[in-house]
Coordinates of C-alpha atoms and ligand atoms in Angstrom, one line a residue:
X1 CA 0.1 -0.3 0.0
X2 CA 1.1 3.6 -0.6
X3 CA 0.4 6.5 1.8
X4 CA 0.1 10.2 0.9
X5 CA 3.2 11.3 2.1
X6 CA 4.8 14.5 0.6
X7 CA 8.3 15.3 1.7
X8 CA 10.0 18.8 1.3
X9 CA 13.7 18.8 1.8
X10 CA 13.7 22.6 1.9
X11 CA 11.5 22.5 5.5
X12 CA 12.8 23.0 9.0
X13 CA 11.8 19.7 10.2
X14 CA 13.7 16.6 9.5
X15 CA 12.3 14.3 7.0
X16 CA 12.1 11.4 9.9
X17 CA 9.6 14.3 11.5
X18 CA 8.0 14.9 8.6
X19 CA 6.9 11.5 7.8
X20 CA 5.5 10.9 11.4
X21 CA 3.7 14.1 11.6
X22 CA 2.2 12.8 8.3
X23 CA 1.1 9.6 9.5
X24 CA -0.2 10.8 12.7
X25 CA -2.6 13.6 11.2
X26 CA -3.3 10.8 8.8
X27 CA -4.7 8.8 12.1
X28 CA -5.7 11.4 14.3
X29 CA -8.3 12.8 11.7
X30 CA -9.1 9.2 10.8
X31 CA -7.8 9.0 7.8
X32 CA -6.3 5.2 9.0
X33 CA -8.4 3.3 11.4
X34 CA -7.8 0.9 13.8
X35 CA -5.5 -2.3 12.3
X36 CA -4.7 -0.6 8.9
X37 CA -1.5 -1.4 7.7
X38 CA 1.1 0.8 7.0
X39 CA 3.6 0.0 4.3
X40 CA 6.7 -1.9 5.1
X41 CA 9.7 0.5 5.6
X42 CA 11.4 -0.3 2.6
X43 CA 8.1 0.2 0.8
X44 CA 7.9 3.6 2.0
X45 CA 11.6 4.4 1.8
X46 CA 11.5 3.5 -1.9
X47 CA 8.2 5.6 -2.4
X48 CA 9.8 8.8 -0.8
X49 CA 13.4 8.5 -1.7
X50 CA 14.4 8.6 2.0
X51 CA 16.7 6.4 3.5
X52 CA 15.6 2.8 5.1
X53 CA 16.8 4.3 8.2
X54 CA 14.8 7.1 8.1
X55 CA 11.4 5.6 7.6
X56 CA 12.7 3.3 10.7
X57 CA 13.1 5.8 12.9
X58 CA 9.9 7.9 12.0
X59 CA 8.1 4.0 12.7
X60 CA 10.1 4.0 16.3
X61 CA 8.3 6.9 16.8
X62 CA 5.0 6.3 16.2
X63 CA 5.2 3.1 18.1
X64 CA 6.7 4.8 21.0
X65 CA 4.0 7.3 21.1
X66 CA 1.4 4.7 20.6
X67 CA 0.0 5.9 17.6
X68 CA 1.1 2.1 15.2
X69 CA 2.1 -1.3 16.7
X70 CA 4.4 -4.0 15.0
X71 CA 3.0 -7.7 14.7
X72 CA 6.3 -9.9 14.6
X73 CA 6.5 -11.3 10.8
X74 CA 3.2 -9.3 9.5
X75 CA 3.5 -6.2 9.6
X76 CA 2.8 -2.7 11.0
X77 CA -0.7 -1.5 12.0
X78 CA -2.5 1.5 13.3
X79 CA -2.7 0.6 17.3
X80 CA -5.9 0.1 18.7
X81 CA -5.0 3.0 21.5
X82 CA -4.4 5.1 18.5
X83 CA -6.6 9.0 19.0
X84 CA -9.4 8.8 16.8
X85 CA -10.9 5.5 17.8
X86 CA -12.0 6.8 21.2
X87 CA -11.8 10.3 21.1
X88 CA -15.3 12.2 20.3
X89 CA -15.2 15.7 18.7
X90 CA -18.5 16.9 20.3
X91 CA -17.9 20.1 22.4
X92 CA -20.3 21.3 25.1
X93 CA -19.2 24.6 27.0
X94 CA -21.6 24.7 30.0
X95 CA -19.9 25.9 33.3
X96 CA -22.8 24.4 35.9
X97 CA -20.6 23.4 38.9
X98 CA -21.9 20.7 40.7
X99 CA -21.1 19.9 44.8
X100 CA -18.7 17.4 45.5
X101 CA -16.2 16.9 48.4
X102 CA -14.4 20.2 48.9
X103 CA -10.5 19.2 48.8
X104 CA -9.1 22.7 50.1
X105 CA -5.5 23.1 50.2
X106 CA -6.7 26.5 52.0
X107 CA -6.2 26.9 55.9
X108 CA -10.2 27.0 56.8
X109 CA -9.6 29.9 59.1
X110 CA -7.8 31.7 56.8
X111 CA -10.3 33.8 55.0
X112 CA -7.7 35.8 52.7
X113 CA -8.1 34.2 49.4
X114 CA -5.5 36.3 47.7
X115 CA -2.5 34.9 50.2
X116 CA -2.5 31.4 50.3
X117 CA -1.0 30.3 53.8
X118 CA 1.7 28.0 52.4
X119 CA 3.0 30.4 50.1
X120 CA 6.2 30.5 51.0
X121 CA 7.5 27.2 49.2
X122 CA 7.4 28.6 45.9
X123 CA 10.2 28.1 43.0
X124 CA 11.5 31.7 43.6
X125 CA 12.3 31.9 47.5
X126 CA 16.0 33.1 48.4
X127 CA 18.5 30.8 49.7
X128 CA 21.3 30.9 51.5
X129 CA 25.0 29.7 50.1
X130 CA 25.3 25.8 49.7
X131 CA 28.2 23.7 48.4
X132 CA 25.3 22.6 46.1
X133 CA 22.0 23.4 45.7
X134 CA 19.8 20.6 43.7
X135 CA 17.0 23.2 43.6
X136 CA 14.4 22.6 41.2
X137 CA 13.6 24.3 38.5
X138 CA 16.7 26.4 37.9
X139 CA 18.5 26.8 34.4
X140 CA 22.0 27.5 34.1
X141 CA 22.8 31.0 34.3
X142 CA 26.2 30.5 32.6
X143 CA 24.7 29.0 29.3
X144 CA 22.2 31.8 28.8
X145 CA 23.3 33.2 25.3
X146 CA 24.8 36.7 26.8
X147 CA 26.3 37.8 23.4
X148 CA 23.4 37.1 21.0
X149 CA 21.1 38.3 23.0
X150 CA 22.7 42.0 24.0
X151 CA 23.3 41.7 20.0
X152 CA 19.7 41.1 19.4
X153 CA 18.6 44.0 22.3
X154 CA 21.1 46.5 21.1
X155 CA 19.7 46.0 17.5
X156 CA 16.3 46.6 18.3
X157 CA 16.8 50.1 20.4
X158 CA 18.8 51.1 17.3
X159 CA 15.7 50.9 15.0
X160 CA 12.6 51.0 18.0
X161 CA 11.5 54.1 16.8
X162 CA 7.8 54.8 18.7
X163 CA 7.8 50.8 19.8
X164 CA 9.6 51.4 22.3
X165 CA 7.4 54.0 24.1
X166 CA 4.2 53.3 23.0
X167 CA 1.2 50.5 23.9
X168 CA 1.8 47.8 22.0
X169 CA -0.9 44.8 21.4
X170 CA -1.7 44.0 24.7
X171 CA -1.9 39.8 23.5
X172 CA 1.7 40.1 22.7
X173 CA 4.2 41.0 20.1
X174 CA 3.0 39.8 16.5
X175 CA 6.7 38.7 15.2
X176 CA 6.6 36.6 18.3
X177 CA 3.4 35.1 18.4
X178 CA 4.1 34.2 14.7
X179 CA 7.6 32.8 15.5
X180 CA 5.9 30.8 18.5
X181 CA 3.4 29.1 16.2
X182 CA 6.3 28.9 13.6
X183 CA 8.1 26.8 16.3
X184 CA 5.6 24.6 18.4
X185 CA 4.0 22.6 15.4
X186 CA 7.5 21.0 14.7
X187 CA 8.5 21.3 18.1
X188 CA 5.3 19.8 19.8
X189 CA 2.9 19.2 17.3
X190 CA 0.9 21.7 18.2
X191 CA -0.9 23.6 15.4
X192 CA -2.0 27.0 15.9
X193 CA -2.7 30.0 14.4
X194 CA -0.4 33.4 15.8
X195 CA -3.8 35.1 17.0
X196 CA -4.2 32.0 19.3
X197 CA -1.2 33.2 21.4
X198 CA -1.5 35.3 24.0
X199 CA 2.4 36.3 25.7
X200 CA 2.4 36.0 29.3
X201 CA 4.6 37.4 32.0
X202 CA 5.6 33.2 32.3
X203 CA 3.3 30.3 33.6
X204 CA 2.2 32.3 37.1
X205 CA 0.8 34.9 34.9
X206 CA -0.6 32.3 32.2
X207 CA -2.0 30.8 35.3
X208 CA -3.5 34.1 36.6
X209 CA -4.9 34.8 33.5
X210 CA -6.7 31.6 32.8
X211 CA -8.5 31.5 36.6
X212 CA -9.5 34.9 36.0
X213 CA -10.9 33.7 32.4
X214 CA -12.4 30.3 33.5
X215 CA -12.6 30.1 37.3
X216 CA -15.6 31.0 39.5
X217 CA -15.6 30.8 43.5
X218 CA -16.6 27.0 44.2
X219 CA -16.5 26.4 40.3
X220 CA -14.2 22.6 40.1
X221 CA -10.6 23.0 39.5
X222 CA -9.0 19.0 38.8
X223 CA -5.4 19.1 40.3
X224 CA -2.8 16.2 40.1
X225 CA -1.5 15.1 43.5
X226 CA 1.3 15.7 43.9
X227 CA 0.9 18.9 42.0
X228 CA 2.7 22.3 41.4
X229 CA 2.2 24.7 44.1
X230 CA 2.2 27.7 42.0
X231 CA -1.1 26.6 39.6
X232 CA -3.1 25.1 42.9
X233 CA -2.6 28.4 44.8
X234 CA -3.5 30.2 42.1
X235 CA -6.7 28.7 41.4
X236 CA -7.1 28.1 44.9
X237 CA -6.9 32.2 45.4
X238 CA -9.8 32.2 42.8
X239 CA -11.9 30.4 45.1
X240 CA -11.9 27.2 43.0
X241 CA -13.1 23.8 44.9
X242 CA -9.8 21.8 44.2
X243 CA -10.5 17.9 43.2
X244 CA -7.2 16.3 43.8
X245 CA -6.6 13.2 40.8
X246 CA -3.3 11.1 42.0
X247 CA -0.5 10.6 39.9
X248 CA 1.0 7.0 39.3
X249 CA 3.7 5.7 36.8
X250 CA 1.9 6.5 33.9
X251 CA 0.8 10.1 35.0
X252 CA -2.2 11.3 35.9
X253 CA -5.0 8.7 37.1
X254 CA -7.8 9.5 35.3
X255 CA -9.9 6.9 36.1
X256 CA -10.3 8.8 39.4
X257 CA -11.7 12.3 37.3
X258 CA -14.4 13.8 39.0
X259 CA -17.7 13.4 37.4
X260 CA -18.3 17.2 37.4
X261 CA -19.7 19.5 34.7
X262 CA -17.5 22.7 34.0
X263 CA -14.0 22.0 35.5
X264 CA -10.5 23.2 34.6
X265 CA -8.0 20.6 34.7
X266 CA -4.3 21.5 35.4
X267 CA -1.7 18.8 34.2
X268 CA 2.2 18.6 33.5
X269 CA 1.4 15.8 31.2
X270 CA 5.0 15.8 29.4
X271 CA 7.0 15.8 32.9
X272 CA 4.7 15.8 35.6
X273 CA 5.7 18.5 38.3
X274 CA 6.9 17.2 40.6
X275 CA 7.2 13.2 39.8
X276 CA 8.6 13.7 36.3
X277 CA 6.3 10.8 34.5
X278 CA 5.0 10.6 31.4
X279 CA 1.0 10.6 30.5
X280 CA 0.6 7.6 28.9
X281 CA -1.0 8.1 25.3
X282 CA -4.0 5.8 26.6
X283 CA -4.7 8.3 29.4
X284 CA -4.2 11.1 27.5
X285 CA -7.2 10.1 25.1
X286 CA -9.0 9.3 28.0
X287 CA -8.5 12.9 29.2
X288 CA -9.2 14.6 26.3
X289 CA -12.8 12.5 26.2
X290 CA -13.5 13.3 29.6
X291 CA -13.0 17.1 28.9
X292 CA -15.1 17.0 25.8
X293 CA -17.9 15.4 27.6
X294 CA -17.6 17.0 31.0
X295 CA -17.2 20.8 29.2
X296 CA -14.1 20.9 30.8
X297 CA -10.7 22.9 30.2
X298 CA -7.6 21.4 30.3
X299 CA -4.4 23.4 30.8
X300 CA -1.3 21.8 29.6
X301 CA 1.7 23.2 31.6
X302 CA 4.4 22.4 29.0
X303 CA 7.3 23.9 31.0
X304 CA 10.4 21.9 30.5
X305 CA 9.6 19.5 27.4
X306 CA 12.5 21.2 25.3
X307 CA 14.6 18.7 27.3
X308 CA 13.9 14.7 26.6
X309 CA 17.1 13.1 27.0
X310 CA 15.5 9.2 26.0
X311 CA 13.8 8.7 22.5
X312 CA 11.9 11.9 21.1
X313 CA 9.5 13.9 22.9
X314 CA 6.1 12.8 23.1
X315 CA 4.0 15.3 21.0
X316 CA 1.8 17.8 23.4
X317 CA -1.6 16.8 24.8
X318 CA -2.8 19.9 22.4
X319 CA -1.2 18.4 19.7
X320 CA -4.3 15.6 19.9
X321 CA -7.0 18.2 20.8
X322 CA -9.4 18.0 18.4
X323 CA -12.4 19.4 20.2
X324 CA -10.5 22.6 21.4
X325 CA -10.5 21.9 25.1
X326 CA -6.9 22.2 25.9
X327 CA -5.5 25.5 26.3
X328 CA -1.4 25.0 25.9
X329 CA 1.5 27.1 28.1
X330 CA 4.9 27.1 27.3
X331 CA 7.6 29.5 29.4
X332 CA 11.0 30.8 28.0
X333 CA 11.8 30.4 32.1
X334 CA 13.4 26.9 31.5
X335 CA 15.5 27.1 27.9
X336 CA 16.2 30.9 28.4
X337 CA 15.5 32.1 32.2
X338 CA 12.9 33.3 34.3
X339 CA 14.4 36.1 34.9
X340 CA 12.9 37.1 31.4
X341 CA 9.4 36.3 32.5
X342 CA 8.2 35.5 29.4
X343 CA 6.0 32.6 28.2
X344 CA 2.9 31.8 26.6
X345 CA -0.8 30.5 26.5
X346 CA -2.1 29.0 23.2
X347 CA -5.6 29.3 23.2
X348 CA -9.0 27.7 21.8
X349 CA -10.4 29.8 19.6
X350 CA -13.3 30.3 21.3
X351 CA -11.8 31.9 24.2
X352 CA -9.0 34.3 22.1
X353 CA -11.6 37.2 22.5
X354 CA -11.8 36.9 26.4
X355 CA -8.2 36.4 26.9
X356 CA -7.4 39.3 25.0
X357 CA -9.8 41.4 26.8
X358 CA -8.3 40.1 30.3
X359 CA -4.9 41.2 29.1
X360 CA -5.7 44.4 28.8
X361 CA -7.7 44.5 31.9
X362 CA -4.7 43.4 33.5
X363 CA -1.7 44.7 32.6
X364 CA -1.6 45.7 28.8
X365 CA 1.0 43.4 27.7
X366 CA 4.5 42.6 28.5
X367 CA 7.1 44.6 27.9
X368 CA 8.0 45.3 24.3
X369 CA 11.8 45.3 24.2
X370 CA 12.2 41.5 25.4
X371 CA 9.5 40.2 23.3
X372 CA 11.4 41.8 20.2
X373 CA 14.8 40.4 21.0
X374 CA 13.3 36.7 21.6
X375 CA 11.5 37.1 18.2
X376 CA 14.5 38.0 16.4
X377 CA 16.1 35.3 18.6
X378 CA 13.9 32.9 17.1
X379 CA 13.1 33.7 13.6
X380 CA 17.2 33.9 13.2
X381 CA 17.3 30.0 14.1
X382 CA 19.7 31.1 17.2
X383 CA 17.1 29.8 19.8
X384 CA 16.7 26.7 18.0
X385 CA 20.9 26.0 18.2
X386 CA 20.8 27.5 22.0
X387 CA 18.2 24.4 22.7
X388 CA 20.1 21.8 21.1
X389 CA 23.1 23.1 23.2
X390 CA 21.6 23.3 26.6
X391 CA 19.4 20.3 25.9
X392 CA 22.9 18.5 25.7
X393 CA 24.7 20.2 28.5
X394 CA 21.5 19.2 30.9
X395 CA 21.5 15.7 29.7
X396 CA 25.4 15.1 31.0
X397 CA 24.0 16.9 33.9
X398 CA 21.6 14.5 34.5
X399 CA 24.1 11.6 33.8
X400 CA 26.5 12.6 36.3
X401 CA 23.5 13.3 39.2
X402 CA 22.5 9.4 38.1
X403 CA 26.3 8.2 38.5
X404 CA 26.6 10.4 41.6
X405 CA 24.0 8.7 43.3
X406 CA 24.9 5.4 42.2
X407 CA 28.4 5.9 43.1
X408 CA 27.7 7.2 46.8
X409 CA 24.0 5.4 47.7
X410 CA 24.0 2.1 45.4
X411 CA 21.0 1.6 42.7
X412 CA 18.6 4.0 43.7
X413 CA 14.4 4.2 42.4
X414 CA 14.3 7.2 40.5
X415 CA 11.3 9.1 38.8
X416 CA 11.5 11.2 35.8
X417 CA 14.7 11.0 34.8
X418 CA 13.8 10.9 30.8
X419 CA 13.8 14.3 30.6
X420 CA 13.3 18.1 32.2
X421 CA 15.8 20.0 34.5
X422 CA 14.8 17.7 37.8
X423 CA 14.1 13.9 39.1
X424 CA 12.5 12.4 42.0
X425 CA 14.4 10.1 44.2
X426 CA 11.8 7.3 46.6
X427 CA 13.5 7.1 49.3
X428 CA 13.8 3.5 50.4
X429 CA 12.7 1.7 53.5
X430 CA 15.1 2.2 56.3
X431 CA 15.9 5.9 55.0
X432 CA 15.1 8.6 57.3
X433 CA 11.9 10.9 55.9
X434 CA 12.5 13.1 53.3
X435 CA 11.8 16.3 55.0
X436 CA 14.5 15.0 57.7
X437 CA 16.8 13.9 54.9
X438 CA 16.7 17.9 53.7
X439 CA 17.2 19.1 57.2
X440 CA 20.5 17.0 57.6
X441 CA 21.5 17.7 54.2
X442 CA 21.1 21.7 54.7
X443 CA 23.2 21.5 58.1
X444 CA 26.1 19.9 55.6
X445 CA 25.5 22.6 53.0
X446 CA 23.7 20.8 50.5
X447 CA 20.0 22.0 49.1
X448 CA 17.9 18.5 48.2
X449 CA 14.1 19.2 48.9
X450 CA 11.4 17.2 50.6
X451 CA 8.1 17.5 48.1
X452 CA 6.7 20.5 50.1
X453 CA 9.6 22.2 50.2
X454 CA 10.0 21.5 46.3
X455 CA 7.1 23.7 45.2
X456 CA 4.8 20.8 45.2
X457 CA 1.7 20.0 47.5
X458 CA 1.0 16.2 47.8
X459 CA -3.1 15.5 48.8
X460 CA -2.4 12.1 49.9
X461 CA -0.9 10.9 53.4
X462 CA 1.9 12.7 54.5
X463 CA 3.9 9.5 55.4
X464 CA 3.7 8.6 51.5
X465 CA 4.5 12.1 50.5
X466 CA 7.6 12.1 52.8
X467 CA 9.6 9.8 51.0
X468 CA 10.3 11.7 48.2
X469 CA 13.2 14.2 47.5
X470 CA 13.2 16.2 44.3
X471 CA 16.5 17.1 43.0
X472 CA 17.2 19.4 40.3
X473 CA 20.7 18.8 38.3
X474 CA 20.4 22.0 35.3
X475 CA 22.3 24.8 37.3
X476 CA 24.6 22.7 38.5
X477 CA 28.3 21.8 37.2
X478 CA 29.4 18.0 37.0
X479 CA 31.9 18.9 39.7
X480 CA 29.5 20.3 41.6
X481 CA 26.9 17.5 41.2
X482 CA 29.4 14.9 42.2
X483 CA 30.7 16.9 45.3
X484 CA 27.2 17.4 46.8
X485 CA 26.1 14.2 46.2
X486 CA 29.3 12.7 48.2
X487 CA 28.6 15.2 50.9
X488 CA 24.9 14.3 51.4
X489 CA 26.1 10.5 51.5
X490 CA 28.5 11.3 54.3
X491 CA 25.8 13.4 56.2
X492 CA 23.8 10.4 55.8
X493 CA 26.2 8.2 56.8
X494 CA 24.9 5.7 59.6
X495 CA 21.8 5.1 57.8
X496 CA 20.8 2.4 55.7
X497 CA 22.4 2.2 52.2
X498 CA 19.7 1.3 49.7
X499 CA 22.0 -1.7 48.1
X500 CA 18.6 -3.6 48.9
X501 CA 17.2 -1.9 45.6
X502 CA 17.3 -3.3 42.6
X503 CA 19.3 -2.0 39.6
X504 CA 16.1 -3.3 37.3
X505 CA 14.0 -0.5 39.5
X506 CA 15.8 2.6 39.1
X507 CA 13.7 4.3 36.5
X508 CA 11.0 1.9 36.1
X509 CA 8.2 4.4 37.6
X510 CA 6.5 2.3 39.8
X511 CA 3.4 3.6 41.1
X512 CA 3.4 6.4 43.7
Ligands
PLP1 C1 5.4 23.0 36.9 C2 6.0 24.3 36.7 N1 5.3 25.2 35.4 C3 5.8 26.3 35.4 C4 6.8 26.8 36.2 C5 7.4 28.2 35.9 O1 7.0 29.1 35.6 P1 7.1 30.4 34.9 O2 7.0 30.1 33.7 O3 6.4 31.2 35.6 O4 8.6 30.6 35.4 C6 7.3 25.8 37.2 C7 8.6 26.9 37.8 O5 9.8 25.9 38.3 C8 6.9 24.6 37.5 O6 7.9 23.8 38.0

């Protein structure tokens, strides 16, 4: 059989990615159905003129993401888990919230919803000087592309004219919105027009914009458990009724989604915060079906998906979103630096006008100069080169952290090490609680963090959540990583070493 695949050698996307994207689209659009055979890689390579290896790699990615499967000696077929099969495209948009158990993180005695009581452990707190601080979510300050950036800023200043001093489009600079739309297609499988992109001051600003748009006092909000504090606190501060849904080795446990109407669901499918697990394709489809059936919006926080070290990155949830239920959120905080305060939200078309009006109301848009420099950086290809460079750097640092943990603690059970800028370590039986390890490490000059201190909220029992440490590795050199882990090991000397965990358990992402 032949598939209508057309490859363009002048496109930015590699031939392998073009094949992947086109087959994936045929599956999502229903042109290829469950059980339909795909041509053999040899056939595809002679049809399209690519090498056999390119065709094999494209198929491997389709298999890894669950779109197709192989039957030994028979061939490659559209998998039973492929999206179009179960995911209805009907849209409902009612916001009629219903009563349910209130699982709030608000201290009941505290009626100040603008300032939740546990706000102290958000990501930007100041820390004392440490030998090695494995604080989560920090990019490497030395990797900021300073030379290119100063040149871009200076070029823009020279030609700024009135743009520097006038009000600009509150939804963001058109060139930047265009550059983001161009980037998201090949990088994340998200197809959007520039007018669906709103530039925000990082995800945190985006959470506020979306909460203001979608949340009313008492309206239901699904959050992951454990969950990123920055998002949960904002939802809570707008009076949302929180429905924590547990996360296991496949990500959000969709079977436990509440049967309520008109919810907002905040999720981190690529690299769950804090556990680092990836939401499986099967569950992505179920989550989208749930959103469609219940008129919910899913906020996909794709904060650190630029960094994937094992296999290809999963297509974003938004890339599967035929019913326009997903709001995609990206940030430059991880790939450039949080000091920029620059991020973006990609909206379903029906939310665009409302979001633009709110953005005007809230702050009339982000600063012009840095948006302009970022747009130029992306359009010139500098951003792509920068991403490739730091992806490699963070990969080496992750390897250094895993190696140091193994050297000093034996085989460890690690979650979320396939990508991102941090991993989670489930402490073995016989080890002190994570909060005790955190305290002893700090005394020894090392920062490692239990979930609550690591910008996460766990809604389950404390003794369960206090078994995890989160360790950020992106901002530390390999030498600092080794020194920090060595120091941690000597601070904990005397405690049982986790030698009884088998090597096979590492990275296996067992249920939390
Ligand atoms: C899950 C998650 N989302 C978003 C962010 C970043 O937000 P911002 O873009 O506001 O810097 C972080 C920061 O660590 C995070 O951990």
